[in-house]
Coordinates of C-alpha atoms in Angstrom, one line a residue:
Chain A
X18 CA 0.1 0.0 0.1
X19 CA 1.4 3.3 -1.0
X20 CA 2.5 5.6 1.8
X21 CA 4.4 8.2 0.1
X22 CA 4.2 9.4 -3.5
X23 CA 6.1 12.2 -5.4
X24 CA 4.9 13.6 -8.6
X25 CA 6.7 15.8 -10.6
X26 CA 8.6 17.8 -7.6
X27 CA 10.5 20.7 -8.8
X28 CA 12.5 22.9 -6.7
X29 CA 14.9 25.7 -7.6
X30 CA 17.0 28.1 -5.4
X31 CA 17.6 31.5 -7.1
X32 CA 18.4 30.3 -10.8
X33 CA 19.7 26.9 -10.0
X34 CA 17.4 24.0 -10.4
X35 CA 17.9 21.6 -7.7
X36 CA 15.0 19.4 -8.3
X37 CA 13.7 18.9 -12.2
X38 CA 10.7 16.7 -11.8
X39 CA 11.2 13.9 -9.1
X40 CA 8.5 11.2 -9.1
X41 CA 8.5 8.0 -7.1
X42 CA 6.3 6.2 -4.9
X43 CA 7.1 3.9 -1.9
X44 CA 5.2 1.5 0.4
X45 CA 4.5 1.1 3.9
X46 CA 7.5 -0.8 5.3
X47 CA 9.6 -0.2 2.5
X48 CA 13.2 1.1 2.8
X49 CA 14.1 3.5 0.2
X50 CA 17.8 4.4 -0.2
X51 CA 18.5 7.4 -2.3
X52 CA 22.2 7.8 -3.7
X53 CA 23.7 10.3 -5.8
X54 CA 26.6 12.7 -6.1
X55 CA 26.7 15.8 -4.0
X56 CA 24.5 18.6 -5.2
X57 CA 22.1 16.2 -6.9
X58 CA 19.2 17.3 -4.8
X59 CA 19.1 14.3 -2.4
X60 CA 18.8 16.4 1.0
X61 CA 16.5 18.8 -0.6
X62 CA 14.3 16.1 -1.7
X63 CA 14.1 14.8 1.9
X64 CA 13.4 18.3 3.2
X65 CA 10.5 18.7 0.7
X66 CA 8.8 15.8 2.2
X67 CA 8.5 17.2 5.8
X68 CA 8.2 20.6 4.4
X69 CA 11.3 22.0 5.8
X70 CA 11.7 23.1 2.3
X71 CA 8.6 24.1 0.1
X72 CA 8.3 22.7 -3.3
X73 CA 7.9 25.1 -6.4
X74 CA 6.1 22.6 -8.3
X75 CA 4.6 19.1 -8.4
X76 CA 2.8 17.2 -5.6
X77 CA 3.8 14.9 -2.7
X78 CA 1.1 12.7 -1.2
X79 CA 1.3 11.2 2.3
X80 CA -1.0 8.2 2.7
X81 CA -3.1 9.5 -0.2
X82 CA -3.2 12.9 1.2
X83 CA -1.4 16.0 -0.5
X84 CA 1.2 17.2 2.3
X85 CA 0.3 20.9 1.4
X86 CA -3.3 20.2 2.8
X87 CA -2.0 19.0 6.1
X88 CA -0.9 21.1 9.0
X89 CA 3.0 21.3 8.9
X90 CA 3.4 20.6 12.4
X91 CA 1.2 17.6 12.1
X92 CA 2.9 16.4 9.0
X93 CA 6.3 16.6 11.0
X94 CA 4.7 14.7 13.7
X95 CA 4.0 12.0 11.2
X96 CA 7.1 12.1 9.4
X97 CA 10.4 11.8 11.4
X98 CA 13.6 13.2 10.4
X99 CA 17.3 12.1 11.4
X100 CA 20.1 14.9 10.4
X101 CA 23.5 14.4 9.2
X102 CA 24.7 16.7 12.1
X103 CA 22.5 15.1 14.6
X104 CA 21.2 18.4 15.6
X105 CA 20.4 17.1 19.4
X106 CA 18.9 19.8 21.7
X107 CA 22.2 21.0 23.0
X108 CA 20.9 22.1 26.4
X109 CA 18.8 19.0 27.0
X110 CA 19.8 15.4 28.2
X111 CA 19.4 12.4 25.8
X112 CA 16.1 11.6 27.7
X113 CA 15.1 15.4 27.4
X114 CA 15.8 15.3 23.6
X115 CA 13.2 12.5 23.4
X116 CA 10.7 13.8 25.7
X117 CA 10.4 17.3 24.3
X118 CA 8.5 16.4 21.2
X119 CA 6.4 13.7 23.5
X120 CA 5.1 16.4 25.9
X121 CA 5.1 19.7 23.6
X122 CA 3.7 18.0 20.4
X123 CA 1.9 14.8 21.6
X124 CA 0.9 16.1 24.9
X125 CA 2.1 13.5 26.8
X126 CA 2.3 14.0 30.7
X127 CA 5.8 14.1 32.0
X128 CA 6.1 10.6 33.5
X129 CA 4.6 9.0 30.4
X130 CA 7.2 10.9 28.1
X131 CA 9.9 9.8 30.4
X132 CA 9.0 6.3 30.4
X133 CA 8.4 6.3 26.6
X134 CA 11.7 7.9 26.2
X135 CA 13.8 5.5 28.3
X136 CA 12.0 2.6 26.2
X137 CA 13.0 4.0 23.0
X138 CA 16.8 4.8 24.1
X139 CA 17.0 1.5 25.6
X140 CA 16.1 0.2 22.0
X141 CA 19.1 2.1 20.4
X142 CA 21.1 0.7 23.1
X143 CA 21.5 4.0 25.0
X144 CA 19.6 3.1 28.4
X145 CA 22.7 4.0 30.5
X146 CA 23.1 7.3 28.6
X147 CA 19.9 8.9 29.3
X148 CA 20.9 11.4 31.7
X149 CA 24.1 12.5 29.4
X150 CA 24.1 15.7 27.5
X151 CA 24.9 15.7 24.0
X152 CA 28.3 17.3 24.6
X153 CA 29.0 14.2 26.6
X154 CA 28.3 11.8 23.9
X155 CA 30.1 10.3 21.0
X156 CA 29.1 10.8 17.4
X157 CA 27.6 7.4 17.2
X158 CA 25.5 7.8 20.2
X159 CA 24.3 11.2 19.4
X160 CA 23.0 9.9 16.2
X161 CA 21.3 7.0 18.1
X162 CA 19.5 9.6 20.4
X163 CA 18.6 11.4 17.1
X164 CA 17.1 8.1 15.8
X165 CA 15.2 7.5 19.2
X166 CA 14.0 11.2 19.3
X167 CA 12.4 10.6 15.8
X168 CA 11.1 7.1 16.5
X169 CA 9.6 7.8 19.9
X170 CA 7.0 10.2 18.3
X171 CA 5.8 6.8 16.3
X172 CA 5.8 8.4 12.9
X173 CA 4.5 6.8 9.6
X174 CA 7.9 7.4 7.9
X175 CA 11.4 8.3 8.8
X176 CA 13.7 10.6 6.8
X177 CA 17.5 9.8 7.2
X178 CA 19.6 12.8 5.7
X179 CA 23.1 11.0 5.6
X180 CA 22.9 9.9 9.0
X181 CA 26.6 8.5 9.2
X182 CA 28.4 11.1 7.1
X183 CA 29.6 13.1 9.9
X184 CA 30.8 10.1 12.0
X185 CA 34.3 8.7 12.5
X186 CA 34.4 5.2 10.5
X187 CA 34.5 3.3 13.8
X188 CA 31.1 4.8 14.9
X189 CA 29.2 4.2 11.7
X190 CA 28.7 0.5 12.3
X191 CA 26.6 1.1 15.6
X192 CA 24.3 3.7 13.9
X193 CA 23.9 1.3 10.7
X194 CA 22.9 -1.4 13.0
X195 CA 20.1 0.4 14.8
X196 CA 19.0 1.4 11.1
X197 CA 19.2 -2.4 10.1
X198 CA 17.0 -3.3 13.2
X199 CA 14.7 -0.7 12.2
X200 CA 14.2 -1.8 8.7
X201 CA 13.9 -5.3 9.8
X202 CA 11.2 -4.4 12.2
X203 CA 8.9 -2.8 9.4
X204 CA 9.6 0.8 10.1
X205 CA 9.3 2.7 6.7
X206 CA 12.4 4.6 5.9
X207 CA 13.5 7.1 3.1
X208 CA 17.3 7.3 3.5
X209 CA 19.9 9.2 2.0
X210 CA 23.1 7.6 2.5
X211 CA 26.5 6.8 0.9
X212 CA 26.6 3.4 2.9
X213 CA 26.5 1.0 -0.1
X214 CA 26.5 -2.1 2.2
X215 CA 23.5 -0.7 4.0
X216 CA 21.9 0.0 0.6
X217 CA 22.8 -3.4 -0.8
X218 CA 21.5 -5.4 2.3
X219 CA 18.7 -3.4 3.7
X220 CA 17.2 -1.3 1.0
X221 CA 14.0 -2.5 -0.8
X222 CA 14.3 0.0 -3.5
X223 CA 17.5 2.0 -4.3
X224 CA 17.2 5.4 -6.3
X225 CA 19.9 7.1 -8.1
X226 CA 19.3 10.7 -8.3
X227 CA 21.6 13.0 -10.3
X228 CA 21.3 16.6 -11.3
X229 CA 17.9 16.9 -9.9
X230 CA 16.3 13.7 -11.8
X231 CA 15.8 10.2 -10.9
X232 CA 18.2 8.5 -13.2
X233 CA 17.5 4.9 -12.3
X234 CA 15.4 3.1 -9.8
X235 CA 14.9 -0.6 -8.8
X236 CA 15.8 -3.3 -6.5
X237 CA 19.3 -2.9 -5.2
X238 CA 20.7 -6.1 -6.8
X239 CA 19.6 -4.8 -10.2
X240 CA 21.3 -1.3 -9.8
X241 CA 24.6 -3.0 -8.5
X242 CA 24.9 -5.9 -10.7
X243 CA 22.9 -4.6 -13.9
X244 CA 22.3 -1.1 -14.1
X245 CA 20.5 0.0 -17.2
X246 CA 22.5 3.5 -17.3
X247 CA 26.3 4.1 -17.7
X248 CA 25.8 6.8 -15.3
X249 CA 24.5 4.5 -12.6
X250 CA 27.3 2.2 -13.1
X251 CA 30.1 4.6 -12.8
X252 CA 28.7 6.1 -9.6
X253 CA 28.0 3.0 -7.7
X254 CA 31.2 1.5 -9.2
X255 CA 33.1 4.4 -7.5
X256 CA 31.4 4.1 -4.2
X257 CA 31.7 0.4 -4.0
X258 CA 35.5 0.7 -5.0
X259 CA 35.7 3.0 -2.1
X260 CA 34.6 0.3 0.4
X261 CA 36.9 -2.4 -0.7
Chain B
X14 CA 26.1 37.6 48.7
X15 CA 26.1 36.6 52.1
X16 CA 24.4 33.4 51.5
X17 CA 26.5 32.9 48.4
X18 CA 29.8 31.9 50.6
X19 CA 28.6 29.0 51.9
X20 CA 27.7 27.6 48.5
X21 CA 31.3 27.3 47.0
X22 CA 31.5 23.4 46.8
X23 CA 34.8 21.9 46.4
X24 CA 36.8 24.5 44.8
X25 CA 40.0 23.4 43.2
X26 CA 43.0 24.5 45.3
X27 CA 45.2 24.2 42.1
X28 CA 42.9 26.3 40.1
X29 CA 45.0 29.4 39.1
X30 CA 42.7 30.9 36.5
X31 CA 41.0 34.3 37.3
X32 CA 38.7 35.7 34.7
X33 CA 36.7 37.1 37.2
X34 CA 36.8 38.0 40.7
X35 CA 35.0 35.2 42.0
X36 CA 37.5 32.8 40.4
X37 CA 40.4 34.3 42.4
X38 CA 42.4 31.2 44.0
X39 CA 42.5 30.4 47.4
X40 CA 43.5 33.2 49.8
X41 CA 42.7 36.1 47.7
X42 CA 39.3 34.8 46.9
X43 CA 38.9 34.6 50.7
X44 CA 39.8 38.0 51.4
X45 CA 37.3 39.2 48.6
X46 CA 34.5 37.3 50.1
X47 CA 35.5 38.5 53.7
X48 CA 35.3 42.1 52.7
X49 CA 32.1 41.5 50.7
X50 CA 30.4 39.8 53.7
X51 CA 31.4 42.6 56.0
X52 CA 30.2 45.4 53.5
X53 CA 27.0 43.8 52.8
X54 CA 26.0 42.8 56.6
X55 CA 26.7 46.2 57.5
X56 CA 24.7 47.5 54.3
X57 CA 21.7 45.2 55.0
X58 CA 21.7 46.2 58.7
X59 CA 21.7 49.8 57.6
X60 CA 18.6 49.3 55.0
X61 CA 16.9 47.4 57.7
X62 CA 17.5 50.3 60.3
X63 CA 16.3 53.1 58.1
X64 CA 14.0 51.8 55.7
X65 CA 10.3 50.6 56.5
X66 CA 11.3 47.2 57.4
X67 CA 11.6 48.0 60.9
X68 CA 8.6 50.4 60.9
X69 CA 6.5 47.6 59.9
X70 CA 7.5 45.2 62.8
X71 CA 7.2 48.0 65.3
X72 CA 3.9 48.8 63.9
X73 CA 3.0 45.2 64.0
X74 CA 4.1 45.1 67.7
X75 CA 2.0 48.1 68.6
X76 CA 4.5 50.9 68.5
X77 CA 3.7 52.8 65.3
X78 CA 5.6 56.0 66.1
X79 CA 8.7 54.5 67.5
X80 CA 10.6 54.7 64.3
X81 CA 9.0 56.5 61.7
X82 CA 9.2 60.1 63.1
X83 CA 12.9 59.5 63.7
X84 CA 13.6 58.1 60.4
X85 CA 15.4 61.4 59.1
X86 CA 17.6 61.4 62.2
X87 CA 18.4 57.6 62.0
X88 CA 19.4 58.0 58.3
X89 CA 22.5 60.1 59.7
X90 CA 23.0 58.1 62.8
X91 CA 26.6 56.4 62.4
X92 CA 27.4 53.1 64.2
X93 CA 31.0 53.4 63.9
X94 CA 32.5 56.4 65.9
X95 CA 34.5 58.9 63.8
X96 CA 36.4 60.2 66.9
X97 CA 39.3 57.6 66.7
X98 CA 40.0 58.3 63.3
X99 CA 40.1 61.9 63.7
X100 CA 42.2 61.6 66.7
X101 CA 44.6 59.4 64.8
X102 CA 44.5 61.7 61.9
X103 CA 45.5 64.6 64.5
X104 CA 48.1 62.9 65.9
X105 CA 49.7 62.0 62.5
X106 CA 49.2 65.4 61.5
X107 CA 51.3 66.8 64.6
X108 CA 54.1 64.1 63.5
X109 CA 54.2 65.1 60.0
X110 CA 54.2 68.8 60.8
X111 CA 57.3 68.0 63.2
X112 CA 59.1 66.2 60.2
X113 CA 59.0 69.3 58.2
X114 CA 59.4 68.8 54.3
X115 CA 60.0 65.2 54.7
X116 CA 56.5 64.9 56.4
X117 CA 54.8 65.0 53.0
X118 CA 54.6 61.1 52.9
X119 CA 53.3 60.9 56.3
X120 CA 50.8 63.5 55.7
X121 CA 49.2 60.8 53.0
X122 CA 48.4 58.4 55.9
X123 CA 46.7 61.7 57.8
X124 CA 44.5 62.0 54.6
X125 CA 43.7 58.6 54.7
X126 CA 42.6 58.7 58.3
X127 CA 40.6 61.9 57.8
X128 CA 39.0 59.9 54.9
X129 CA 38.0 57.0 57.0
X130 CA 36.5 59.5 59.7
X131 CA 34.8 61.4 57.0
X132 CA 33.3 57.9 55.6
X133 CA 32.1 56.9 59.0
X134 CA 29.9 60.2 59.2
X135 CA 28.7 59.8 55.7
X136 CA 28.1 56.3 55.2
X137 CA 24.6 56.1 56.6
X138 CA 23.3 58.5 54.4
X139 CA 25.3 56.8 51.5
X140 CA 23.8 53.4 52.7
X141 CA 20.3 54.8 52.3
X142 CA 21.1 56.1 48.7
X143 CA 22.7 52.8 47.8
X144 CA 19.3 51.2 48.5
X145 CA 17.5 53.5 46.0
X146 CA 20.5 52.7 43.5
X147 CA 20.0 48.8 44.0
X148 CA 16.3 48.8 43.6
X149 CA 16.2 51.2 40.9
X150 CA 18.8 49.0 39.1
X151 CA 17.3 45.5 40.0
X152 CA 14.0 46.3 38.9
X153 CA 14.9 48.1 35.8
X154 CA 17.0 45.3 34.6
X155 CA 14.1 42.6 35.4
X156 CA 11.6 44.7 33.9
X157 CA 14.0 45.6 30.8
X158 CA 14.5 41.8 30.4
X159 CA 10.7 41.1 30.3
X160 CA 10.7 43.7 27.2
X161 CA 13.9 42.7 25.7
X162 CA 13.4 39.0 25.1
X163 CA 10.4 39.6 22.6
X164 CA 12.2 42.6 21.0
X165 CA 15.1 40.3 20.4
X166 CA 13.1 37.4 19.3
X167 CA 11.1 39.6 17.1
X168 CA 14.6 40.9 15.4
X169 CA 16.0 37.5 14.8
X170 CA 12.6 35.3 14.0
X171 CA 9.9 38.0 13.3
X172 CA 8.6 38.9 10.0
X173 CA 9.3 42.1 8.2
X174 CA 7.1 44.5 10.2
X175 CA 7.9 42.8 13.6
X176 CA 11.9 43.3 12.7
X177 CA 11.2 46.8 11.7
X178 CA 9.4 47.9 14.8
X179 CA 11.9 46.1 17.1
X180 CA 14.7 47.8 15.1
X181 CA 13.2 51.2 15.2
X182 CA 12.6 51.0 18.9
X183 CA 16.1 49.9 19.8
X184 CA 17.9 52.3 17.4
X185 CA 15.5 55.3 18.9
X186 CA 16.4 54.4 22.4
X187 CA 20.1 53.7 22.0
X188 CA 20.5 56.7 19.6
X189 CA 19.4 59.2 22.3
X190 CA 21.0 60.4 25.6
X191 CA 19.6 58.5 28.7
X192 CA 19.6 61.8 30.5
X193 CA 17.4 63.4 27.6
X194 CA 15.1 60.3 28.1
X195 CA 14.6 60.9 31.8
X196 CA 14.0 64.6 31.4
X197 CA 11.6 63.8 28.7
X198 CA 9.7 61.5 30.8
X199 CA 10.1 63.6 34.2
X200 CA 9.6 67.2 32.8
X201 CA 8.3 66.5 29.3
X202 CA 5.4 64.4 30.1
X203 CA 4.3 65.0 33.5
X204 CA 4.6 61.2 34.3
X205 CA 5.5 61.9 38.0
X206 CA 2.5 64.2 38.6
X207 CA 0.2 61.7 36.7
X208 CA 1.6 58.9 38.9
X209 CA 0.8 61.2 42.1
X210 CA -2.6 62.0 40.9
X211 CA -3.5 58.4 40.5
X212 CA -2.3 58.0 44.1
X213 CA -0.2 55.2 43.1
X214 CA 3.1 56.2 44.7
X215 CA 4.3 57.1 48.2
X216 CA 3.3 53.9 49.9
X217 CA 6.3 52.2 51.3
X218 CA 6.9 49.4 48.6
X219 CA 6.0 51.9 45.8
X220 CA 8.8 54.3 45.4
X221 CA 8.2 58.1 45.3
X222 CA 6.9 59.5 42.0
X223 CA 10.4 60.5 40.8
X224 CA 11.8 57.2 41.5
X225 CA 8.9 55.5 39.6
X226 CA 9.7 57.5 36.5
X227 CA 13.3 56.9 36.8
X228 CA 12.6 53.0 36.7
X229 CA 10.2 53.5 33.5
X230 CA 13.1 55.3 31.9
X231 CA 15.9 53.1 32.7
X232 CA 13.5 50.0 31.9
X233 CA 13.1 51.6 28.6
X234 CA 16.6 52.4 28.1
X235 CA 18.0 49.0 29.3
X236 CA 15.4 47.0 27.4
X237 CA 16.8 48.4 24.2
X238 CA 20.6 47.4 25.2
X239 CA 19.4 44.2 26.6
X240 CA 17.8 43.2 23.4
X241 CA 20.9 43.6 21.5
X242 CA 22.9 41.5 23.7
X243 CA 20.1 38.8 23.7
X244 CA 19.8 39.2 19.8
X245 CA 23.5 38.4 19.3
X246 CA 23.2 35.7 21.7
X247 CA 20.0 34.1 19.8
X248 CA 22.1 34.3 16.6
X249 CA 24.8 32.5 18.0
X250 CA 22.5 29.3 18.7
X251 CA 23.0 26.9 15.8
X252 CA 20.3 27.2 13.3
X253 CA 20.0 23.3 13.1
X254 CA 18.6 23.5 16.7
X255 CA 15.4 25.3 15.4
X256 CA 15.3 23.0 12.4
X257 CA 15.5 20.0 14.5
X258 CA 12.8 21.5 16.8
X259 CA 10.6 22.0 13.9
X260 CA 11.2 18.7 12.3
X261 CA 9.8 17.0 15.6
X262 CA 6.6 19.0 15.0
X263 CA 6.9 22.0 17.3
X264 CA 5.7 25.3 16.3
X265 CA 8.2 27.9 15.5
X266 CA 7.0 29.4 18.9
X267 CA 7.5 26.3 20.5
X268 CA 10.9 25.7 18.9
X269 CA 12.0 29.3 20.2
X270 CA 10.6 29.0 23.7
X271 CA 11.7 25.4 24.5
X272 CA 14.9 25.0 22.2
X273 CA 16.5 28.5 21.2
X274 CA 15.9 30.7 24.1
X275 CA 17.1 28.2 26.9
X276 CA 20.4 28.2 25.0
X277 CA 20.5 31.8 23.7
X278 CA 19.8 33.1 27.5
X279 CA 22.8 31.2 28.6
X280 CA 24.8 32.8 25.9
X281 CA 23.6 36.0 26.9
X282 CA 24.6 35.9 30.4
X283 CA 28.1 37.8 30.1
X284 CA 26.5 40.6 27.8
X285 CA 23.6 41.1 30.3
X286 CA 26.2 41.4 33.3
X287 CA 27.8 44.2 31.3
X288 CA 24.6 45.8 31.0
X289 CA 23.8 45.3 34.6
X290 CA 27.2 47.0 35.6
X291 CA 26.6 49.7 33.4
X292 CA 23.0 50.5 34.7
X293 CA 24.3 50.5 38.2
X294 CA 26.6 53.3 37.3
X295 CA 24.1 55.1 34.8
X296 CA 21.4 55.0 37.3
X297 CA 23.0 58.1 38.8
X298 CA 21.2 60.0 36.4
X299 CA 18.3 59.7 38.4
X300 CA 19.7 62.3 40.9
X301 CA 19.1 64.8 38.2
X302 CA 15.3 64.0 38.3
X303 CA 15.4 64.4 42.2
X304 CA 15.7 60.6 43.1
X305 CA 17.7 60.4 46.3
X306 CA 20.0 57.8 45.1
X307 CA 23.7 57.0 46.0
X308 CA 24.9 59.9 43.5
X309 CA 22.3 62.3 44.7
X310 CA 23.2 61.7 48.5
X311 CA 26.9 62.1 47.9
X312 CA 26.3 65.4 45.9
X313 CA 24.2 66.7 48.9
X314 CA 27.0 65.8 51.3
X315 CA 29.3 67.4 49.1
X316 CA 27.6 70.7 49.2
X317 CA 27.1 70.7 52.8
X318 CA 30.5 69.8 53.8
X319 CA 32.4 71.1 50.6
X320 CA 34.6 67.8 51.0
X321 CA 34.1 67.0 47.3
X322 CA 37.2 64.9 46.8
X323 CA 36.4 62.8 49.9
X324 CA 32.9 62.2 49.3
X325 CA 33.5 61.2 45.6
X326 CA 36.1 58.8 46.7
X327 CA 33.9 57.2 49.4
X328 CA 30.9 57.1 46.9
X329 CA 33.2 55.4 44.4
X330 CA 33.8 52.8 46.6
X331 CA 30.3 52.1 47.3
X332 CA 29.7 51.8 43.5
X333 CA 32.7 49.5 43.2
X334 CA 31.3 47.3 45.9
X335 CA 28.1 47.2 44.1
X336 CA 29.6 46.5 40.7
X337 CA 32.0 43.8 42.0
X338 CA 29.0 42.0 43.8
X339 CA 27.3 41.9 40.7
X340 CA 30.0 40.6 38.6
X341 CA 30.7 37.9 41.3
X342 CA 27.0 36.9 41.5
X343 CA 26.5 36.7 37.8
X344 CA 29.7 34.8 37.4
X345 CA 28.2 32.2 40.1
X346 CA 24.7 32.3 38.0
X347 CA 26.5 31.5 34.7
X348 CA 28.3 28.5 36.4
X349 CA 25.1 27.3 38.0
X350 CA 23.1 27.2 34.9
X351 CA 25.7 26.0 32.7
X352 CA 25.1 22.7 30.9
X353 CA 28.0 20.7 29.3
X354 CA 28.6 22.2 25.8
X355 CA 26.1 25.2 26.5
X356 CA 27.7 28.3 28.1
X357 CA 30.3 28.4 30.8
X358 CA 32.4 31.3 32.3
X359 CA 36.0 31.0 32.5
X360 CA 38.4 30.0 29.6
X361 CA 37.4 27.5 27.1
X362 CA 39.4 24.5 26.9

């Protein structure tokens, strides 16, 4: 069943066209991975889905409903986001990061919020760090708090904007591990990432975006083994070479 | 401050940094705290003595007129006798005279002792002036903060119209002299007579009309400066913080309230301290609209005694004590509200 559908999405800044008509659809429980060179519009695309960026043309449907007809705060409650730079609330503990949305947006009481926050921190393996401030956490731990923060809102879809790009290599594994668990648990995920191992093993669909357009889209095996487009082959080839 | 001394948990003896007075190491820190304790104990006792606090107590006990009629007298009544200092000064003066030209240096000591004798006789009046200075400053800072926060938020996050209004207010207030603003409020707009007509001043907790006008003036003035400090602090909060708040589903208002302000206001404390210290001194302008603050008391004493040098030295020490106290207290506040990674006093690692 289709959860998210993009139809001819266009976005330009000044006179630079970032998205030139992007269309695709994903189902519930899908893990969609978007790859592409820098400047190809991947992050912009994600930000359009939760309306941190407004599109110029086209339409985006969430569960059949055009997102511009949904209250933006309501939309963002339903569509979580995990950031490249974590963007944890610096003045709140790990637990406080998770509870803020629960109390301020969902209207949970404080004890309910704390209980739920601790539950989700436990799921990402950070039960013992609940009282730590972001400055006291490693990059990998911060990103796992970021995931718990998004997850605790019980969203229909979570956007991952290069969640491991700002991490030291030895910390990437713990974050990808959490993401794999989510994928297996049936969380619907739209991920921009350069982690080809994750794309190959966890993605249900892989989309190659270049210059604001979807160049090729399909099951990951197909794009890795048998791409139709030369551009896909050379881009994915470069990335997989890097991982050897 | 007096209760602050007990709250110095585990100060590191090897600590040598000293960015504010409160951070001074070991013995020097103790000396500063001891001097502060003596000064504030004395000052608070004086305030209790010649302000309405004791009046209230005696009234409650059934002696309503015991204190009230004598307040004017009590405000001049010293607790520390001046005579020993005077006598010592005379003795040193005699010695200095006997030494002839070489006695010039000894004569300095005589001046210091004379100054001490003078200080003991004038300190009670200055203490009552200090009370006015402190409440003018503290109230104006707090009221100013209440106005400054929305002003700063409007400057940083408001739409075009809000930004313009906030900018216009800030620049108008910062661009005109504070004394002119006070005169405008006091003599131009007859704010004082309005306040008196309303019958809203004069009761013990509510200051005399002129003081009320001064508080209004300082509040308006200070809010403009405070909003500039807070604006720059808000702008130093990573924009990703508000983005993340919005992405969780918080409204812009909620994001500012729960995420940006708690961080921005922590960053603003050093600048805010600066404004606080300025206002303590600028509040002396209230003397020119007849408010009996620290400076006006000093000026009056000067014109009665003609000892202008001495009185301005003594009053300078009063201002210095108030300013140092503020600096130490705000440094403590900054440390107390500091969160790992968000605002801390002292040098960065």
